Amino acid sequence: MAKKIVIVGGGLSGTIVANGLCRQLREELSSGSVTITMLGTSDKHLYQPGLLYIPFGRIRESELFRDQRKVLDRRVPYFIDPAAHIDVEKKTVATKSGKTYAYDFLVVATGSRIRPDIIPGMEEGAHWFYDLDGARKMRDTLQGFQGGKVVVNVNAPHKCPVAPLEVTFMLRDFFAAKGVLDKTEITYTYPIGRLHALEPVAHWAVPEFEKHGIKSEIFFNTKSVDAGSKTITSEEGVTLPYDLLVTIPPHTGHQVITDSDLGKGGWVPTERNTLLREGSSDVFVVGDTTNIPISKAGSTAHFEADTIIDNLSSLIKEGRWARNYDGKVFCFVETGLNSGTYVWFNYTTPPNPGPPSQMIHWFKLAYNRLYWLSARGLL
Amino acid sequence: MTDKIKVDARGAFCPGPLMEMIAALKHMNVGDEIEIWSSDKGSAKDIPEWVKKVGHELVSNDEREGYWSIVVRKAK
Ligand SMILES: Cc1cc2nc3c(=O)[nH]c(=O)nc-3n(C[C@H](O)[C@H](O)[C@H](O)COP(=O)(O)OP(=O)(O)OC[C@H]3O[C@@H](n4cnc5c(N)ncnc54)[C@H](O)[C@@H]3O)c2cc1C
């Protein structure tokens, strides 16, 4: 009997895992002793980091998308039929269309999603760029913006830890270029007691904020937004007025995870070194949907995916474990429209970013193009 | 029924223990407890400070071997 690998989710991590397995299990796939099947939600693969550039008119929408079937190795059948229920006891995935897929190994790669709906008033009162519709609306609003109070509001948890700071600096540069900066006041709010989760990034941001006249409100966890009076209020009891509210909404995992009782909030309890679902030896979890307390970012998804590729192919070929995940995360940080820096860390090495430079900004832009190579497993 | 959630945030540099706790509280019921483990000294101070600010309840804050165990009850 062929060993069946089912991958749920065809975003970044699911696609890297599928393509990597195809390379490592070439013989098994051609002899038919292994099959890999992917379930997804769309025929298009969205390059999410590109969304950051949409509000500023810095990227064309068409650059954000590729056909998923072209990004994915052609040996992997891809079905646009979302998983509706995962049964880890029976080892089956039931889909929206009513089909059932049995698996020997399951890879859960369903990612995370924004939930402006869980904060009263946020959908009505705020702009965001974490999905295409939101990014388009923000682009339209920015076009007509003539100055005023801008609040950049960050909620926990969210993917891409650096995007909030990036968008703040990019907004500042955008308003300067538009000639409305002198009529604009930017206030950045953050859930914990400093400007960024990463301590060195938070330290670095303080003088940058001072230099650019950006205000901040720390320990700010959004309770509600009032679109009528244009105010945002925190659990901590602070209310800020705004003319333009840009939010990084709180995230949850996907519905199928909660519906299958695989984890509160859609976050699957995952062993931090093996990336196996807690309590399972045949269910791997990768990318944003794990509950591992590290950054939900593309690089995390990439390093985790590489570990899973090695372990899953080693288990299938030789029945042994290959290696553990060390918690590695790497992030480029845009520090304006023309400069950038980067930072990396793992479970045992603290982060330490270098000074921003224009060169690193160009690296990040290049990386934006390299995403597709990395999804295809060529990087 | 009240639940106790455990979050092992040792060696978690980003988003870090407090952010993990804020995220976890969103899926808990009033009265539920969360026990968070942190290897970061700053969090042993930050978490109680934030809990007080928002009005949750600090149940305990103990230093163990190389890490802190902080228990918080969701109060609202
Ligand atoms: C604006 C923005 C900027 C970002 N910038 C960066 C950056 O600069 N650097 C960085 O490292 N990361 C960045 N990220 C984060 C990065 O995109 C994510 O962390 C990464 O995509 C996570 O990969 P994933 O595979 O876990 O999830 P995703 O890539 O989101 O893929 C999950 C897939 O699962 C599918 N799915 C969901 N439910 C089901 C179901 N029931 N059945 C089947 N399929 C399902 C979804 O449709 C999706 O295609 C950014 C994200 C955003 C939004």
Short mmCIF file of C-alpha atoms and ligand atoms in Angstrom, two decimals:
data_model
loop_
_atom_site.label_atom_id
_atom_site.label_comp_id
_atom_site.label_asym_id
_atom_site.label_seq_id
_atom_site.Cartn_x
_atom_site.Cartn_y
_atom_site.Cartn_z
CA MET A 1 0.00 0.00 0.00
CA ALA A 2 1.23 3.45 -0.90
CA LYS A 3 2.06 5.75 2.01
CA LYS A 4 -0.26 8.73 1.75
CA ILE A 5 0.91 12.20 2.71
CA VAL A 6 -1.82 14.81 2.84
CA ILE A 7 -0.92 18.50 3.12
CA VAL A 8 -3.71 20.84 4.22
CA GLY A 9 -2.98 24.41 3.07
CA GLY A 10 -1.18 25.56 -0.05
CA GLY A 11 0.38 28.76 1.24
CA LEU A 12 4.08 29.26 1.84
CA SER A 13 4.86 26.44 4.25
CA GLY A 14 2.61 23.80 2.67
CA THR A 15 4.07 24.51 -0.75
CA ILE A 16 7.69 24.37 0.47
CA VAL A 17 7.01 21.07 2.23
CA ALA A 18 5.32 19.56 -0.84
CA ASN A 19 8.07 20.61 -3.24
CA GLY A 20 10.85 19.55 -0.88
CA LEU A 21 9.27 16.12 -0.35
CA CYS A 22 9.02 15.67 -4.12
CA ARG A 23 12.78 16.14 -4.39
CA GLN A 24 13.66 13.86 -1.49
CA LEU A 25 11.13 11.14 -2.34
CA ARG A 26 11.63 11.14 -6.09
CA GLU A 27 11.95 7.35 -6.40
CA GLU A 28 9.09 6.59 -4.04
CA LEU A 29 6.82 8.94 -5.98
CA SER A 30 7.69 7.42 -9.31
CA SER A 31 7.29 3.85 -8.06
CA GLY A 32 3.97 4.80 -6.49
CA SER A 33 4.97 3.78 -2.97
CA VAL A 34 4.31 7.34 -1.75
CA THR A 35 1.62 9.83 -2.77
CA ILE A 36 1.41 13.49 -1.81
CA THR A 37 -1.90 15.33 -2.02
CA MET A 38 -2.57 18.98 -1.27
CA LEU A 39 -5.84 20.61 -0.29
CA GLY A 40 -6.18 24.36 -0.64
CA THR A 41 -8.60 27.24 -0.97
CA SER A 42 -7.62 28.98 -4.21
CA ASP A 43 -5.97 28.44 -7.59
CA LYS A 44 -3.82 31.52 -6.88
CA HIS A 45 -0.85 31.73 -4.54
CA LEU A 46 -0.64 35.12 -2.82
CA TYR A 47 2.72 36.64 -1.97
CA GLN A 48 1.62 38.18 1.34
CA PRO A 49 4.66 40.36 2.16
CA GLY A 50 3.94 42.26 -1.07
CA LEU A 51 0.70 43.54 0.47
CA LEU A 52 2.76 46.04 2.48
CA TYR A 53 3.60 47.93 -0.71
CA ILE A 54 0.03 48.09 -2.08
CA PRO A 55 -1.22 51.06 0.00
CA PHE A 56 1.76 53.10 -1.21
CA GLY A 57 1.27 52.17 -4.86
CA ARG A 58 4.71 50.57 -4.86
CA ILE A 59 3.76 47.20 -6.35
CA ARG A 60 1.30 46.12 -9.00
CA GLU A 61 -1.42 43.76 -7.83
CA SER A 62 -0.57 41.25 -10.54
CA GLU A 63 2.93 40.91 -9.03
CA LEU A 64 1.38 39.44 -5.89
CA PHE A 65 -0.08 36.34 -7.51
CA ARG A 66 1.10 33.18 -9.23
CA ASP A 67 -0.88 30.11 -10.28
CA GLN A 68 -0.59 27.67 -7.40
CA ARG A 69 -0.31 24.76 -9.82
CA LYS A 70 2.78 26.37 -11.34
CA VAL A 71 4.41 27.01 -7.98
CA LEU A 72 3.71 23.44 -6.89
CA ASP A 73 5.57 20.38 -8.19
CA ARG A 74 3.39 18.75 -10.81
CA ARG A 75 3.63 15.38 -9.06
CA VAL A 76 1.38 16.76 -6.32
CA PRO A 77 -2.33 16.70 -7.11
CA TYR A 78 -3.78 19.97 -5.87
CA PHE A 79 -7.48 20.18 -4.99
CA ILE A 80 -9.27 23.45 -4.38
CA ASP A 81 -11.43 21.86 -1.76
CA PRO A 82 -10.81 23.22 1.75
CA ALA A 83 -10.54 20.84 4.66
CA ALA A 84 -13.68 21.00 6.79
CA HIS A 85 -12.77 18.46 9.46
CA ILE A 86 -9.57 16.73 10.44
CA ASP A 87 -9.87 13.50 12.43
CA VAL A 88 -6.51 12.61 13.96
CA GLU A 89 -7.86 9.38 15.44
CA LYS A 90 -9.29 7.99 12.23
CA LYS A 91 -6.50 9.68 10.21
CA THR A 92 -8.82 11.32 7.74
CA VAL A 93 -9.50 14.77 6.35
CA ALA A 94 -13.06 15.54 5.27
CA THR A 95 -13.44 18.37 2.79
CA LYS A 96 -16.03 21.03 2.12
CA SER A 97 -17.22 19.22 -1.00
CA GLY A 98 -17.85 16.06 1.03
CA LYS A 99 -14.79 13.98 0.06
CA THR A 100 -12.66 12.14 2.59
CA TYR A 101 -8.91 11.73 2.32
CA ALA A 102 -7.15 9.10 4.43
CA TYR A 103 -3.55 9.77 5.37
CA ASP A 104 -0.52 8.05 6.83
CA PHE A 105 1.15 11.40 7.45
CA LEU A 106 -0.64 14.71 7.70
CA VAL A 107 0.94 18.16 7.37
CA VAL A 108 -1.22 20.96 8.77
CA ALA A 109 -0.24 24.22 7.06
CA THR A 110 -3.37 26.34 7.22
CA GLY A 111 -1.70 29.57 8.39
CA SER A 112 -3.38 32.40 10.27
CA ARG A 113 -5.99 35.01 9.39
CA ILE A 114 -6.85 38.54 10.43
CA ARG A 115 -9.89 38.99 12.65
CA PRO A 116 -10.89 42.67 12.76
CA ASP A 117 -14.41 41.34 13.45
CA ILE A 118 -13.52 40.30 17.01
CA ILE A 119 -12.91 43.90 18.14
CA PRO A 120 -16.11 45.97 18.29
CA GLY A 121 -16.07 48.75 15.68
CA MET A 122 -12.76 47.76 14.09
CA GLU A 123 -14.18 46.63 10.75
CA GLU A 124 -16.09 49.90 10.35
CA GLY A 125 -13.48 52.29 11.68
CA ALA A 126 -10.07 50.94 10.67
CA HIS A 127 -7.90 50.38 7.63
CA TRP A 128 -5.48 47.48 7.26
CA PHE A 129 -3.20 46.05 4.60
CA TYR A 130 -3.07 42.40 5.71
CA ASP A 131 -5.43 41.32 2.93
CA LEU A 132 -5.87 42.58 -0.61
CA ASP A 133 -9.24 44.26 -0.11
CA GLY A 134 -7.98 46.09 2.94
CA ALA A 135 -4.75 47.13 1.21
CA ARG A 136 -6.73 48.51 -1.75
CA LYS A 137 -9.01 50.53 0.50
CA MET A 138 -6.02 51.88 2.38
CA ARG A 139 -4.39 52.87 -0.92
CA ASP A 140 -7.53 54.82 -1.92
CA THR A 141 -7.72 56.56 1.44
CA LEU A 142 -4.02 57.47 1.42
CA GLN A 143 -4.41 59.02 -2.02
CA GLY A 144 -6.92 61.51 -0.65
CA PHE A 145 -5.33 62.00 2.77
CA GLN A 146 -4.64 65.65 3.49
CA GLY A 147 -3.16 65.36 6.98
CA GLY A 148 -4.50 64.79 10.47
CA LYS A 149 -4.11 62.35 13.33
CA VAL A 150 -2.91 58.93 12.21
CA VAL A 151 -2.96 56.01 14.63
CA VAL A 152 -1.02 52.85 13.75
CA ASN A 153 -2.55 50.26 16.06
CA VAL A 154 -0.94 46.86 16.66
CA ASN A 155 -2.84 43.89 18.11
CA ALA A 156 -1.74 40.52 19.46
CA PRO A 157 -1.23 38.02 18.08
CA HIS A 158 -0.25 38.94 14.54
CA LYS A 159 1.92 37.53 11.79
CA CYS A 160 5.01 39.28 10.50
CA PRO A 161 6.26 41.03 13.63
CA VAL A 162 8.09 43.72 11.68
CA ALA A 163 5.27 44.89 9.42
CA PRO A 164 3.81 47.32 12.02
CA LEU A 165 7.06 49.26 12.38
CA GLU A 166 7.67 49.07 8.66
CA VAL A 167 4.30 50.52 7.77
CA THR A 168 4.80 53.31 10.34
CA PHE A 169 8.08 54.43 8.76
CA MET A 170 6.67 54.01 5.27
CA LEU A 171 3.63 56.12 6.15
CA ARG A 172 5.91 58.81 7.49
CA ASP A 173 7.96 58.83 4.26
CA PHE A 174 4.77 58.76 2.19
CA PHE A 175 3.29 61.79 4.00
CA ALA A 176 6.60 63.64 3.62
CA ALA A 177 6.66 62.94 -0.13
CA LYS A 178 3.01 64.00 -0.40
CA GLY A 179 3.79 67.25 1.41
CA VAL A 180 1.32 66.68 4.25
CA LEU A 181 3.74 65.62 7.01
CA ASP A 182 3.63 69.00 8.77
CA LYS A 183 -0.14 68.62 9.11
CA THR A 184 0.12 65.02 10.29
CA GLU A 185 0.73 63.42 13.68
CA ILE A 186 1.51 59.70 13.79
CA THR A 187 0.88 57.72 16.98
CA TYR A 188 1.93 54.09 17.16
CA THR A 189 0.31 51.79 19.71
CA TYR A 190 1.76 48.47 20.86
CA PRO A 191 0.38 45.76 23.18
CA ILE A 192 3.39 45.41 25.50
CA GLY A 193 5.64 47.82 27.37
CA ARG A 194 8.01 48.72 24.53
CA LEU A 195 7.84 49.57 20.82
CA HIS A 196 8.49 46.08 19.52
CA ALA A 197 8.45 42.52 20.81
CA LEU A 198 12.14 42.10 19.94
CA GLU A 199 14.05 44.04 22.56
CA PRO A 200 16.91 45.26 20.33
CA VAL A 201 14.43 46.33 17.64
CA ALA A 202 12.44 48.18 20.31
CA HIS A 203 15.60 49.98 21.48
CA TRP A 204 16.54 50.85 17.95
CA ALA A 205 13.05 52.23 17.26
CA VAL A 206 13.06 54.72 20.17
CA PRO A 207 15.54 57.25 18.69
CA GLU A 208 14.11 56.61 15.21
CA PHE A 209 10.65 57.58 16.47
CA GLU A 210 12.11 60.68 18.16
CA LYS A 211 13.99 61.67 15.03
CA HIS A 212 10.83 61.42 12.93
CA GLY A 213 8.43 62.88 15.50
CA ILE A 214 6.41 59.66 15.79
CA LYS A 215 4.51 59.37 19.07
CA SER A 216 3.80 56.12 20.83
CA GLU A 217 1.40 54.57 23.31
CA ILE A 218 2.69 51.33 24.84
CA PHE A 219 0.64 48.77 26.81
CA PHE A 220 -2.25 49.40 24.42
CA ASN A 221 -4.53 46.41 23.77
CA THR A 222 -7.52 47.42 21.75
CA LYS A 223 -10.91 47.10 23.43
CA SER A 224 -13.04 48.91 20.85
CA VAL A 225 -13.12 51.35 17.99
CA ASP A 226 -15.82 53.98 17.59
CA ALA A 227 -16.11 54.77 13.90
CA GLY A 228 -18.63 57.55 14.58
CA SER A 229 -16.59 59.61 17.01
CA LYS A 230 -13.32 58.36 15.42
CA THR A 231 -11.72 57.12 18.60
CA ILE A 232 -9.95 53.94 19.64
CA THR A 233 -9.93 52.72 23.24
CA SER A 234 -7.63 50.26 24.97
CA GLU A 235 -8.25 47.64 27.66
CA GLU A 236 -5.81 49.70 29.71
CA GLY A 237 -8.23 52.63 29.64
CA VAL A 238 -6.65 55.00 27.09
CA THR A 239 -8.71 56.61 24.30
CA LEU A 240 -7.05 58.12 21.24
CA PRO A 241 -8.74 60.25 18.56
CA TYR A 242 -7.87 59.53 14.93
CA ASP A 243 -8.52 60.80 11.43
CA LEU A 244 -6.93 57.73 9.89
CA LEU A 245 -6.68 54.45 11.78
CA VAL A 246 -4.33 51.81 10.37
CA THR A 247 -4.55 48.58 12.32
CA ILE A 248 -2.75 45.28 12.42
CA PRO A 249 -5.82 43.31 13.49
CA PRO A 250 -5.58 40.40 15.95
CA HIS A 251 -5.17 37.02 14.27
CA THR A 252 -6.53 33.55 14.85
CA GLY A 253 -5.84 30.28 13.11
CA HIS A 254 -8.35 28.85 10.63
CA GLN A 255 -11.82 27.58 11.32
CA VAL A 256 -11.01 23.97 10.43
CA ILE A 257 -8.60 23.80 13.39
CA THR A 258 -11.19 24.90 15.93
CA ASP A 259 -13.95 22.88 14.25
CA SER A 260 -11.76 19.77 14.50
CA ASP A 261 -10.94 20.51 18.15
CA LEU A 262 -7.26 20.72 17.32
CA GLY A 263 -6.50 23.89 19.24
CA LYS A 264 -8.05 26.96 20.84
CA GLY A 265 -8.03 30.00 18.61
CA GLY A 266 -6.99 27.80 15.70
CA TRP A 267 -3.46 27.39 17.11
CA VAL A 268 -2.40 23.75 17.17
CA PRO A 269 -0.38 22.64 20.23
CA THR A 270 2.91 21.64 18.62
CA GLU A 271 6.11 20.20 20.08
CA ARG A 272 8.70 22.95 19.51
CA ASN A 273 11.58 20.73 18.34
CA THR A 274 9.89 17.95 16.39
CA LEU A 275 7.02 20.07 14.98
CA LEU A 276 4.70 17.15 15.64
CA ARG A 277 1.24 17.89 16.95
CA GLU A 278 1.27 17.19 20.70
CA GLY A 279 -0.04 13.64 21.12
CA SER A 280 0.48 12.58 17.48
CA SER A 281 3.39 10.87 15.76
CA ASP A 282 1.98 11.27 12.25
CA VAL A 283 0.70 14.87 12.26
CA PHE A 284 3.22 17.62 11.49
CA VAL A 285 2.29 21.26 12.00
CA VAL A 286 4.07 24.04 10.13
CA GLY A 287 4.00 27.82 9.77
CA ASP A 288 1.65 30.29 11.39
CA THR A 289 -0.83 27.75 12.71
CA THR A 290 1.47 26.22 15.36
CA ASN A 291 1.18 27.45 18.93
CA ILE A 292 4.97 27.62 19.25
CA PRO A 293 5.86 30.94 20.92
CA ILE A 294 7.94 32.32 18.07
CA SER A 295 7.30 34.84 15.30
CA LYS A 296 4.64 33.98 12.76
CA ALA A 297 6.70 34.83 9.68
CA GLY A 298 7.65 33.52 6.27
CA SER A 299 11.16 32.69 7.41
CA THR A 300 9.84 30.68 10.37
CA ALA A 301 7.58 28.80 7.96
CA HIS A 302 10.56 28.19 5.68
CA PHE A 303 12.95 26.87 8.36
CA GLU A 304 10.21 24.72 9.89
CA ALA A 305 9.26 23.35 6.48
CA ASP A 306 12.89 22.35 5.80
CA THR A 307 12.97 20.41 9.08
CA ILE A 308 9.73 18.61 8.26
CA ILE A 309 10.94 17.70 4.76
CA ASP A 310 14.05 16.08 6.25
CA ASN A 311 12.17 14.23 8.98
CA LEU A 312 9.25 13.04 6.92
CA SER A 313 11.43 11.74 4.11
CA SER A 314 13.83 10.14 6.56
CA LEU A 315 10.92 8.46 8.38
CA ILE A 316 9.55 7.12 5.11
CA LYS A 317 12.88 6.01 3.66
CA GLU A 318 14.65 4.73 6.77
CA GLY A 319 12.19 4.78 9.63
CA ARG A 320 14.34 7.21 11.61
CA TRP A 321 14.22 10.79 12.82
CA ALA A 322 16.61 13.21 11.05
CA ARG A 323 16.88 16.40 13.07
CA ASN A 324 15.15 18.89 15.35
CA TYR A 325 14.02 22.46 14.63
CA ASP A 326 16.15 25.00 16.52
CA GLY A 327 13.61 27.85 16.52
CA LYS A 328 15.37 29.86 13.84
CA VAL A 329 13.67 33.04 12.62
CA PHE A 330 15.12 35.62 10.22
CA CYS A 331 13.49 38.94 9.32
CA PHE A 332 14.29 41.81 7.05
CA VAL A 333 12.99 45.10 8.47
CA GLU A 334 12.14 48.02 6.18
CA THR A 335 13.10 51.18 8.06
CA GLY A 336 11.68 53.61 5.51
CA LEU A 337 10.97 53.63 1.82
CA ASN A 338 14.71 53.40 1.05
CA SER A 339 16.50 51.71 3.93
CA GLY A 340 16.38 48.44 5.80
CA THR A 341 17.98 46.19 8.41
CA TYR A 342 17.69 42.53 9.41
CA VAL A 343 17.60 40.38 12.49
CA TRP A 344 17.80 36.67 13.29
CA PHE A 345 17.52 34.52 16.42
CA ASN A 346 16.61 31.03 17.58
CA TYR A 347 15.58 29.32 20.82
CA THR A 348 19.01 29.91 22.33
CA THR A 349 20.50 32.91 20.48
CA PRO A 350 19.02 36.33 21.21
CA PRO A 351 18.41 38.75 18.34
CA ASN A 352 20.85 41.52 17.50
CA PRO A 353 20.02 43.68 14.48
CA GLY A 354 22.66 45.58 12.54
CA PRO A 355 22.38 49.26 11.63
CA PRO A 356 19.93 50.07 8.82
CA SER A 357 21.37 50.57 5.36
CA GLN A 358 20.13 51.15 1.87
CA MET A 359 21.84 47.94 0.79
CA ILE A 360 19.70 45.82 3.12
CA HIS A 361 16.62 47.53 1.74
CA TRP A 362 17.69 46.38 -1.73
CA PHE A 363 18.23 42.88 -0.37
CA LYS A 364 14.69 42.88 0.92
CA LEU A 365 13.35 44.03 -2.44
CA ALA A 366 15.36 41.28 -4.09
CA TYR A 367 14.03 38.81 -1.53
CA ASN A 368 10.51 39.87 -2.51
CA ARG A 369 11.26 38.43 -5.95
CA LEU A 370 13.06 35.40 -4.52
CA TYR A 371 9.95 34.33 -2.60
CA TRP A 372 8.77 32.31 -5.56
CA LEU A 373 12.03 30.43 -5.81
CA SER A 374 11.84 29.67 -2.13
CA ALA A 375 8.22 28.42 -2.37
CA ARG A 376 9.27 26.21 -5.25
CA GLY A 377 12.03 24.83 -3.05
CA LEU A 378 14.87 26.19 -5.16
CA LEU A 379 16.32 28.30 -2.36
CA MET B 1 -15.68 24.57 34.49
CA THR B 2 -12.38 26.43 34.76
CA ASP B 3 -9.34 25.54 32.73
CA LYS B 4 -5.66 26.00 33.33
CA ILE B 5 -3.63 26.77 30.27
CA LYS B 6 0.14 26.31 30.24
CA VAL B 7 2.40 28.26 27.92
CA ASP B 8 6.09 27.44 27.81
CA ALA B 9 7.59 30.67 26.50
CA ARG B 10 11.15 29.95 27.61
CA GLY B 11 13.63 31.10 24.97
CA ALA B 12 10.85 32.98 23.18
CA PHE B 13 12.43 36.21 21.99
CA CYS B 14 9.63 37.27 19.68
CA PRO B 15 6.78 37.91 20.29
CA GLY B 16 7.78 36.99 23.86
CA PRO B 17 6.02 35.85 27.03
CA LEU B 18 3.75 38.84 27.65
CA MET B 19 2.48 38.91 24.07
CA GLU B 20 1.89 35.14 24.24
CA MET B 21 -0.11 35.65 27.40
CA ILE B 22 -2.18 38.48 25.94
CA ALA B 23 -2.96 36.29 22.93
CA ALA B 24 -3.88 33.26 25.05
CA LEU B 25 -6.16 35.29 27.36
CA LYS B 26 -8.35 36.09 24.35
CA HIS B 27 -9.44 32.45 24.17
CA MET B 28 -9.97 31.92 27.90
CA ASN B 29 -13.08 32.29 30.02
CA VAL B 30 -13.30 34.60 33.04
CA GLY B 31 -11.97 32.65 36.02
CA ASP B 32 -9.59 30.49 33.93
CA GLU B 33 -5.92 30.50 34.83
CA ILE B 34 -2.86 30.65 32.66
CA GLU B 35 0.59 29.53 33.78
CA ILE B 36 3.35 30.99 31.70
CA TRP B 37 7.00 29.97 31.87
CA SER B 38 9.51 32.59 30.92
CA SER B 39 13.30 32.58 30.88
CA ASP B 40 13.29 36.34 30.45
CA LYS B 41 13.73 38.36 33.63
CA GLY B 42 11.99 41.38 32.10
CA SER B 43 8.75 39.42 31.75
CA ALA B 44 8.71 38.54 35.43
CA LYS B 45 8.29 42.28 35.99
CA ASP B 46 6.31 43.24 32.84
CA ILE B 47 3.62 40.58 33.19
CA PRO B 48 2.57 41.52 36.75
CA GLU B 49 2.70 45.20 35.78
CA TRP B 50 0.40 44.66 32.81
CA VAL B 51 -1.93 42.33 34.72
CA LYS B 52 -2.42 45.06 37.34
CA LYS B 53 -2.96 47.75 34.72
CA VAL B 54 -5.69 45.79 32.94
CA GLY B 55 -7.32 44.34 36.04
CA HIS B 56 -6.59 40.61 35.83
CA GLU B 57 -5.32 38.77 38.89
CA LEU B 58 -1.75 37.70 39.57
CA VAL B 59 -1.96 34.34 41.34
CA SER B 60 1.77 33.65 41.70
CA ASN B 61 5.18 34.62 40.37
CA ASP B 62 7.90 32.12 41.28
CA GLU B 63 11.51 31.92 40.28
CA ARG B 64 12.50 28.36 39.42
CA GLU B 65 15.77 26.98 38.08
CA GLY B 66 16.60 29.36 35.25
CA TYR B 67 13.06 30.51 34.60
CA TRP B 68 9.97 32.12 36.09
CA SER B 69 6.56 30.55 36.48
CA ILE B 70 3.81 33.16 36.49
CA VAL B 71 0.17 32.29 37.06
CA VAL B 72 -2.59 34.73 36.13
CA ARG B 73 -6.37 34.47 36.50
CA LYS B 74 -8.52 36.10 33.85
CA ALA B 75 -10.74 38.51 35.75
CA LYS B 76 -12.78 40.18 33.02
C1 LIG C 1 1.26 42.23 4.95
C2 LIG C 1 2.14 41.05 5.31
C3 LIG C 1 3.52 41.22 5.28
C4 LIG C 1 4.34 40.15 5.59
N1 LIG C 1 5.69 40.35 5.51
C5 LIG C 1 6.53 39.34 5.82
C6 LIG C 1 7.93 39.51 5.72
O1 LIG C 1 8.42 40.57 5.30
N2 LIG C 1 8.72 38.49 6.08
C7 LIG C 1 8.22 37.32 6.53
O2 LIG C 1 9.00 36.42 6.85
N3 LIG C 1 6.88 37.10 6.62
C8 LIG C 1 6.02 38.09 6.28
N4 LIG C 1 4.67 37.89 6.36
C9 LIG C 1 4.14 36.65 6.97
C10 LIG C 1 4.10 35.47 6.04
O3 LIG C 1 3.42 35.77 4.86
C11 LIG C 1 3.40 34.30 6.76
O4 LIG C 1 3.98 34.13 8.02
C12 LIG C 1 3.54 33.02 5.96
O5 LIG C 1 2.81 33.13 4.77
C13 LIG C 1 3.05 31.83 6.77
O6 LIG C 1 3.01 30.69 5.99
P1 LIG C 1 1.90 29.58 6.23
O7 LIG C 1 2.13 28.54 5.22
O8 LIG C 1 1.84 29.22 7.65
O9 LIG C 1 0.52 30.33 5.96
P2 LIG C 1 -0.04 30.91 4.59
O10 LIG C 1 1.08 31.26 3.67
O11 LIG C 1 -0.98 31.99 4.97
O12 LIG C 1 -0.81 29.69 3.95
C14 LIG C 1 -1.92 29.07 4.55
C15 LIG C 1 -2.78 28.52 3.46
O13 LIG C 1 -3.73 27.62 3.99
C16 LIG C 1 -4.96 27.83 3.33
N5 LIG C 1 -6.06 27.30 4.14
C17 LIG C 1 -6.67 27.87 5.20
N6 LIG C 1 -7.66 27.10 5.65
C18 LIG C 1 -7.68 26.00 4.87
C19 LIG C 1 -8.49 24.83 4.83
N7 LIG C 1 -9.50 24.66 5.68
N8 LIG C 1 -8.22 23.89 3.88
C20 LIG C 1 -7.22 24.06 3.00
N9 LIG C 1 -6.43 25.16 2.99
C21 LIG C 1 -6.65 26.11 3.91
C22 LIG C 1 -5.00 29.33 3.12
O14 LIG C 1 -5.91 29.68 2.12
C23 LIG C 1 -3.56 29.61 2.74
O15 LIG C 1 -3.36 29.49 1.36
C24 LIG C 1 3.79 38.91 5.99
C25 LIG C 1 2.39 38.74 6.00
C26 LIG C 1 1.57 39.80 5.66
C27 LIG C 1 0.09 39.60 5.66
#
